[in-house]
Coordinates of N, CA and C in Angstrom, one line a residue:
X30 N 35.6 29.1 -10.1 CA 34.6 29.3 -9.1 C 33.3 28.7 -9.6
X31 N 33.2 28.9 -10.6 CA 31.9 28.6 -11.5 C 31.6 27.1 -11.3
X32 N 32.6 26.4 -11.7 CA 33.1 24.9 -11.7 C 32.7 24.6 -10.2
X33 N 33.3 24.8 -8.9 CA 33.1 24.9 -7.8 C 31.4 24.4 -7.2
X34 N 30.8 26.1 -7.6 CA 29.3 25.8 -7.4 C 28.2 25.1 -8.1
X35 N 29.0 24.6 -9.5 CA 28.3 23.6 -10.2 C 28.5 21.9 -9.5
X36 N 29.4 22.5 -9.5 CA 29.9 20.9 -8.3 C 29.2 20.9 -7.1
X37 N 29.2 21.7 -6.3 CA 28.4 21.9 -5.1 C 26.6 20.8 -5.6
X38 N 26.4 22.1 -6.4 CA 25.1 21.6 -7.0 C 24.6 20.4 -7.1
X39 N 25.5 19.8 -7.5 CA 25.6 18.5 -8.3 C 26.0 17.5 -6.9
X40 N 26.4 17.7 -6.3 CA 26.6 17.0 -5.0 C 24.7 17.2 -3.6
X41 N 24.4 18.6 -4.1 CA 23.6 18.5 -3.0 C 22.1 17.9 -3.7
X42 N 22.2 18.0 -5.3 CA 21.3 17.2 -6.0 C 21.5 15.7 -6.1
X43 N 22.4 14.8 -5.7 CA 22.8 13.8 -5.6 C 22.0 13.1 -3.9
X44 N 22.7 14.3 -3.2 CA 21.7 13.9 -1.4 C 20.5 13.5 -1.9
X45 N 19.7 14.7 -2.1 CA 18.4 15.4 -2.4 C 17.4 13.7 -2.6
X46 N 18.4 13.4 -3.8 CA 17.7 12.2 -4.5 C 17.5 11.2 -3.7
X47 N 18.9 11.1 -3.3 CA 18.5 9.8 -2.2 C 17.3 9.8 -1.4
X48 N 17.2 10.8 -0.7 CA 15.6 11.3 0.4 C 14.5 11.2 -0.6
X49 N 13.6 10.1 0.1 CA 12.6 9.6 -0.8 C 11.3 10.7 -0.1
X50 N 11.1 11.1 -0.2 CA 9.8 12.1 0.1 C 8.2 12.0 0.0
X51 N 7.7 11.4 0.8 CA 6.6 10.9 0.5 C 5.5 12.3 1.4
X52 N 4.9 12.8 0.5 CA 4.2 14.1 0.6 C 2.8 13.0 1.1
X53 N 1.7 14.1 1.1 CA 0.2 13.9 1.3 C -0.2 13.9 -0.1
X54 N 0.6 14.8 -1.0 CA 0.1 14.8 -2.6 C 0.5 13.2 -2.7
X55 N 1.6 12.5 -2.2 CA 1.8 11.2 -2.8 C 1.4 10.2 -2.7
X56 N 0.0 10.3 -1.2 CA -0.9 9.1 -0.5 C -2.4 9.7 -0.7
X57 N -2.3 9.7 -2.7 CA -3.7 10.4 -3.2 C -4.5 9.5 -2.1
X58 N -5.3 9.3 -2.4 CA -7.3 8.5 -2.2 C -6.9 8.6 -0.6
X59 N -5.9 8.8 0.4 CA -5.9 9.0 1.6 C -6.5 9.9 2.2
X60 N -7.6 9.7 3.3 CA -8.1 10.7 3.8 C -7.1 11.6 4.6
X61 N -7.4 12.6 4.4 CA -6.2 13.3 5.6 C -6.2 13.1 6.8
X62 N -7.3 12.5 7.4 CA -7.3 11.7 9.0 C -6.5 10.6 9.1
X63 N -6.9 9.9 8.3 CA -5.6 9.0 8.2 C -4.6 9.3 7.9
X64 N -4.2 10.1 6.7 CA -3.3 10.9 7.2 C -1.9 11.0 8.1
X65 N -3.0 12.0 9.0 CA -2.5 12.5 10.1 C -2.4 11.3 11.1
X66 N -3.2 10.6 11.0 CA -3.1 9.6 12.2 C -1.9 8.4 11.8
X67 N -1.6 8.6 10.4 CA -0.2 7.8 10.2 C 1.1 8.2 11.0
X68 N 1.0 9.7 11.0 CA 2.3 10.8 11.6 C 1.7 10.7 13.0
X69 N 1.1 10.7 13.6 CA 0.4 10.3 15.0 C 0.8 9.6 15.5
X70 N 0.5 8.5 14.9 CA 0.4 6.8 15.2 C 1.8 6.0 15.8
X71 N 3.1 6.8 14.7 CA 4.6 6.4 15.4 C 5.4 7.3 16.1
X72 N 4.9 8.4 17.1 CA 5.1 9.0 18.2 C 5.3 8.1 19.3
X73 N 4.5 7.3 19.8 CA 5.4 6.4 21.0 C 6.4 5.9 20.7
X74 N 6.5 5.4 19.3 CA 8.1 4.5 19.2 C 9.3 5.8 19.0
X75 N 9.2 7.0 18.6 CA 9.8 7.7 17.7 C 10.4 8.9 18.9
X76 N 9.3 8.9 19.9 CA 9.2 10.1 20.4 C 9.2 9.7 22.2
X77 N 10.1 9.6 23.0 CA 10.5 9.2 24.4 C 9.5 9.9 25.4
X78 N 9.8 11.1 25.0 CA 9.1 11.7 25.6 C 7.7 12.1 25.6
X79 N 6.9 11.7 24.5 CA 5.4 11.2 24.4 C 4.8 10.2 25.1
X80 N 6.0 8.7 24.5 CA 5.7 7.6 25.2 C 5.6 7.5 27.3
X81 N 6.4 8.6 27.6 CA 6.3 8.4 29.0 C 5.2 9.5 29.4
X82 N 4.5 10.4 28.8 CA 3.6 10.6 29.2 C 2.4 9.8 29.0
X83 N 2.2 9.1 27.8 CA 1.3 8.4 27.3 C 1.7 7.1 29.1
X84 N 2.8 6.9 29.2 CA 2.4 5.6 30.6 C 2.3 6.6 31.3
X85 N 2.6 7.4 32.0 CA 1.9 8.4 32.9 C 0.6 8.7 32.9
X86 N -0.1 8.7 32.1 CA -1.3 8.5 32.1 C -2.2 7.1 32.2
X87 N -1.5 5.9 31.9 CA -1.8 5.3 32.1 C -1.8 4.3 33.4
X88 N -0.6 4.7 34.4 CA -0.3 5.2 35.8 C -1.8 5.6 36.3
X89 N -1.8 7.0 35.8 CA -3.1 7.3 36.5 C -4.5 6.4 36.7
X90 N -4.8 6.1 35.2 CA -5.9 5.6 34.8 C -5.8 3.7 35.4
X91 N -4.8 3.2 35.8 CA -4.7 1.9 36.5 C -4.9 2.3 38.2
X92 N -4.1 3.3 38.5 CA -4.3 3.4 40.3 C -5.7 3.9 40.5
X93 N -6.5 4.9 39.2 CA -7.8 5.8 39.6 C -9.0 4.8 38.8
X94 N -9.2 3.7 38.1 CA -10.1 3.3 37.7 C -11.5 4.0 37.2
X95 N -11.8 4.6 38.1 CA -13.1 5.6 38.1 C -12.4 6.6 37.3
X96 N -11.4 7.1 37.3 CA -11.1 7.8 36.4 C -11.6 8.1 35.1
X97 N -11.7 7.3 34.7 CA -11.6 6.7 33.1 C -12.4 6.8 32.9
X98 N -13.8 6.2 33.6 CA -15.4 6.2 33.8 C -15.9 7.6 33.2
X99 N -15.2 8.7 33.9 CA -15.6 9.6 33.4 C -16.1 10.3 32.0
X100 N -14.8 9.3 31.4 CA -15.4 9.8 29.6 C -16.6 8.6 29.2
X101 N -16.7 7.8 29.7 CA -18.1 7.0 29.5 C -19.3 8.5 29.7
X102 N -19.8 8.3 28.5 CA -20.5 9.5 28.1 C -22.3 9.2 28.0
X103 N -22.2 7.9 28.8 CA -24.0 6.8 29.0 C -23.9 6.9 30.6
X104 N -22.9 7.2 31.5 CA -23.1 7.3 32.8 C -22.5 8.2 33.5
X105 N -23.3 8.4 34.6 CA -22.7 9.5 35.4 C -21.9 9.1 36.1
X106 N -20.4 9.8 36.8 CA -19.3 9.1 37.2 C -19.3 10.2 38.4
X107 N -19.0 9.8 40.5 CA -18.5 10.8 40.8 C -17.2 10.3 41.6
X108 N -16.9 10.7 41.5 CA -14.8 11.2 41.9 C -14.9 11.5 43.7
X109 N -13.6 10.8 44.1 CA -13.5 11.3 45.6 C -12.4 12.5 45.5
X110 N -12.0 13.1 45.5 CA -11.3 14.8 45.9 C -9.7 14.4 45.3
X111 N -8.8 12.8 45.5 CA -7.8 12.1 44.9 C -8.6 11.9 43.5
X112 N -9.7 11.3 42.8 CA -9.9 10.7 41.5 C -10.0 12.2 40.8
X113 N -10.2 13.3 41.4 CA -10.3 14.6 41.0 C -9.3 14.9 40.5
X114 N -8.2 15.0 41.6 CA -6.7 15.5 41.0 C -6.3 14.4 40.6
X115 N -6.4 13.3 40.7 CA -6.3 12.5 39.3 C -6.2 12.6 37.9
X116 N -7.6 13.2 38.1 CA -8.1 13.5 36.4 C -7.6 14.8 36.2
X117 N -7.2 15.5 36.9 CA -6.8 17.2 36.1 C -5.5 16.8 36.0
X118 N -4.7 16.1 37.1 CA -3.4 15.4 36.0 C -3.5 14.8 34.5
X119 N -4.1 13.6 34.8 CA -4.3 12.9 33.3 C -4.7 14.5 32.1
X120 N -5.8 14.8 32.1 CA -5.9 16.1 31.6 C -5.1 17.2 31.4
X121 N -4.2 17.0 32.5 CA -2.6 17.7 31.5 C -2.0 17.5 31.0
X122 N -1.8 16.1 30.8 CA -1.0 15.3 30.5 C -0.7 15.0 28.9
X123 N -2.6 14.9 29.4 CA -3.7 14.3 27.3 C -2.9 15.8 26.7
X124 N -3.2 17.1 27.5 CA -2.7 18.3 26.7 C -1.4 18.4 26.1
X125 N -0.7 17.9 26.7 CA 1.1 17.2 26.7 C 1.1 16.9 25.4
X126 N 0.3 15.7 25.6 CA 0.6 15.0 24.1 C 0.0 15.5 23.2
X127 N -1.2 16.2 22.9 CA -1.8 16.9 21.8 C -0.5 18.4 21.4
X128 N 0.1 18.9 22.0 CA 1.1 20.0 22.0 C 1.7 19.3 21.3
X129 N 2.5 17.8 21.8 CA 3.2 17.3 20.8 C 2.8 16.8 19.2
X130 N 2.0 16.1 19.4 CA 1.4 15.5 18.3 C 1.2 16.8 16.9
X131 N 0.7 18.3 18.0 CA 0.7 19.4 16.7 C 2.2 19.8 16.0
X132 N 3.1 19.6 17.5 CA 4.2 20.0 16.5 C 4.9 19.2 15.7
X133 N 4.9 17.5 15.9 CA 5.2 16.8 14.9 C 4.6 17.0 13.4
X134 N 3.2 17.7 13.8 CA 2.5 17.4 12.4 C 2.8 19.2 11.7
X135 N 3.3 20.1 12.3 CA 3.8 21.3 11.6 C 5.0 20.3 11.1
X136 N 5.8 19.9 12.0 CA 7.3 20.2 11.1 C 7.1 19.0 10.0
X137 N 6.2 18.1 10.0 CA 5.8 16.8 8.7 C 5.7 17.8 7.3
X138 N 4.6 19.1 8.0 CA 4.3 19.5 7.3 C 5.2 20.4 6.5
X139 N 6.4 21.3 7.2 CA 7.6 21.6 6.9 C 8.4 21.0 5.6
X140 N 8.5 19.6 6.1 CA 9.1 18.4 5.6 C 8.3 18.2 4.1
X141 N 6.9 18.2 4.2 CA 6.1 18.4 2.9 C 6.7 19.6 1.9
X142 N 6.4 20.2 3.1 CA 7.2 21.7 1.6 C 8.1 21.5 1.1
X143 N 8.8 21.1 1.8 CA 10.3 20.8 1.0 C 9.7 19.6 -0.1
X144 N 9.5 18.4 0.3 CA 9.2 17.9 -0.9 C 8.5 18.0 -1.6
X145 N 7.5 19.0 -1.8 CA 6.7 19.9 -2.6 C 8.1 20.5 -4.0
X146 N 8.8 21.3 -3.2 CA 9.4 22.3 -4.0 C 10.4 21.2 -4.7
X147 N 10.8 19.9 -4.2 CA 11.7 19.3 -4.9 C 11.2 18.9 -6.3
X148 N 9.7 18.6 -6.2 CA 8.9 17.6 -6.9 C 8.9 18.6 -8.1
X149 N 9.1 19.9 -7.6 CA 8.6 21.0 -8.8 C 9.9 21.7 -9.2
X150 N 11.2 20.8 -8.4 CA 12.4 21.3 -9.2 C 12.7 22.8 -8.6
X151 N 12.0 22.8 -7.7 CA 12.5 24.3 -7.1 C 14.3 24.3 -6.1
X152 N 13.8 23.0 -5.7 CA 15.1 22.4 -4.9 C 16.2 21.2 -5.4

């Protein structure tokens, strides 16, 4: 039995190795904005269901034009009663994707621990 779970071991330290682990400890002099914005950044290609909100909003923002205007933050913008519900769409939407973007960046972070504990031979 002994033999067995040394083997085991020896097989799941063999995986282990192969998975290259690149922590936030490993991208020293990196700001953590950047960072984060690295794990951010490949969510449209990675993630289907980001990217179709991300053109869903962009949907919006081509049929409402004035839409958009609104975050221009040098002028005043007003909306017809459609550019309204417009924008409380798009604005659920932007919420959509920030919900996502946090849970990608827990489970990165997840993914960190683990390579944390490998780096320290815990795993």
């Amino acid at each position: 039995m002994r033999y067995n779970g040394r083997r085991k071991q020896a097989e799941v330290k063999a995986v282990t190795d192969k998975i290259k682990f690149e922590t936030f400890v490993d991208a020293q002099g990196t700001a953590f904005q950047e960072y984060v914005s690295s794990i951010t950044a490949k969510l449209p290609k990675a993630d289907k269901e980001y990217q179709a909100i991300r053109d869903k909003i962009e949907s919006i923002y081509r049929q409402y034009p004035h839409v958009m205007e609104v975050f221009d933050t040098e002028q005043a913008s007003a909306l017809t009663e459609q550019e309204c519900a417009a924008l409380i769409q798009a604005m659920g939407l932007q919420n959509q994707l920030v919900e996502i973007e946090i849970q990608t960046l827990y489970l990165r972070g997840c993914y960190d621990g683990v390579g944390y504990l490998k780096k320290a031979c815990v795993l």
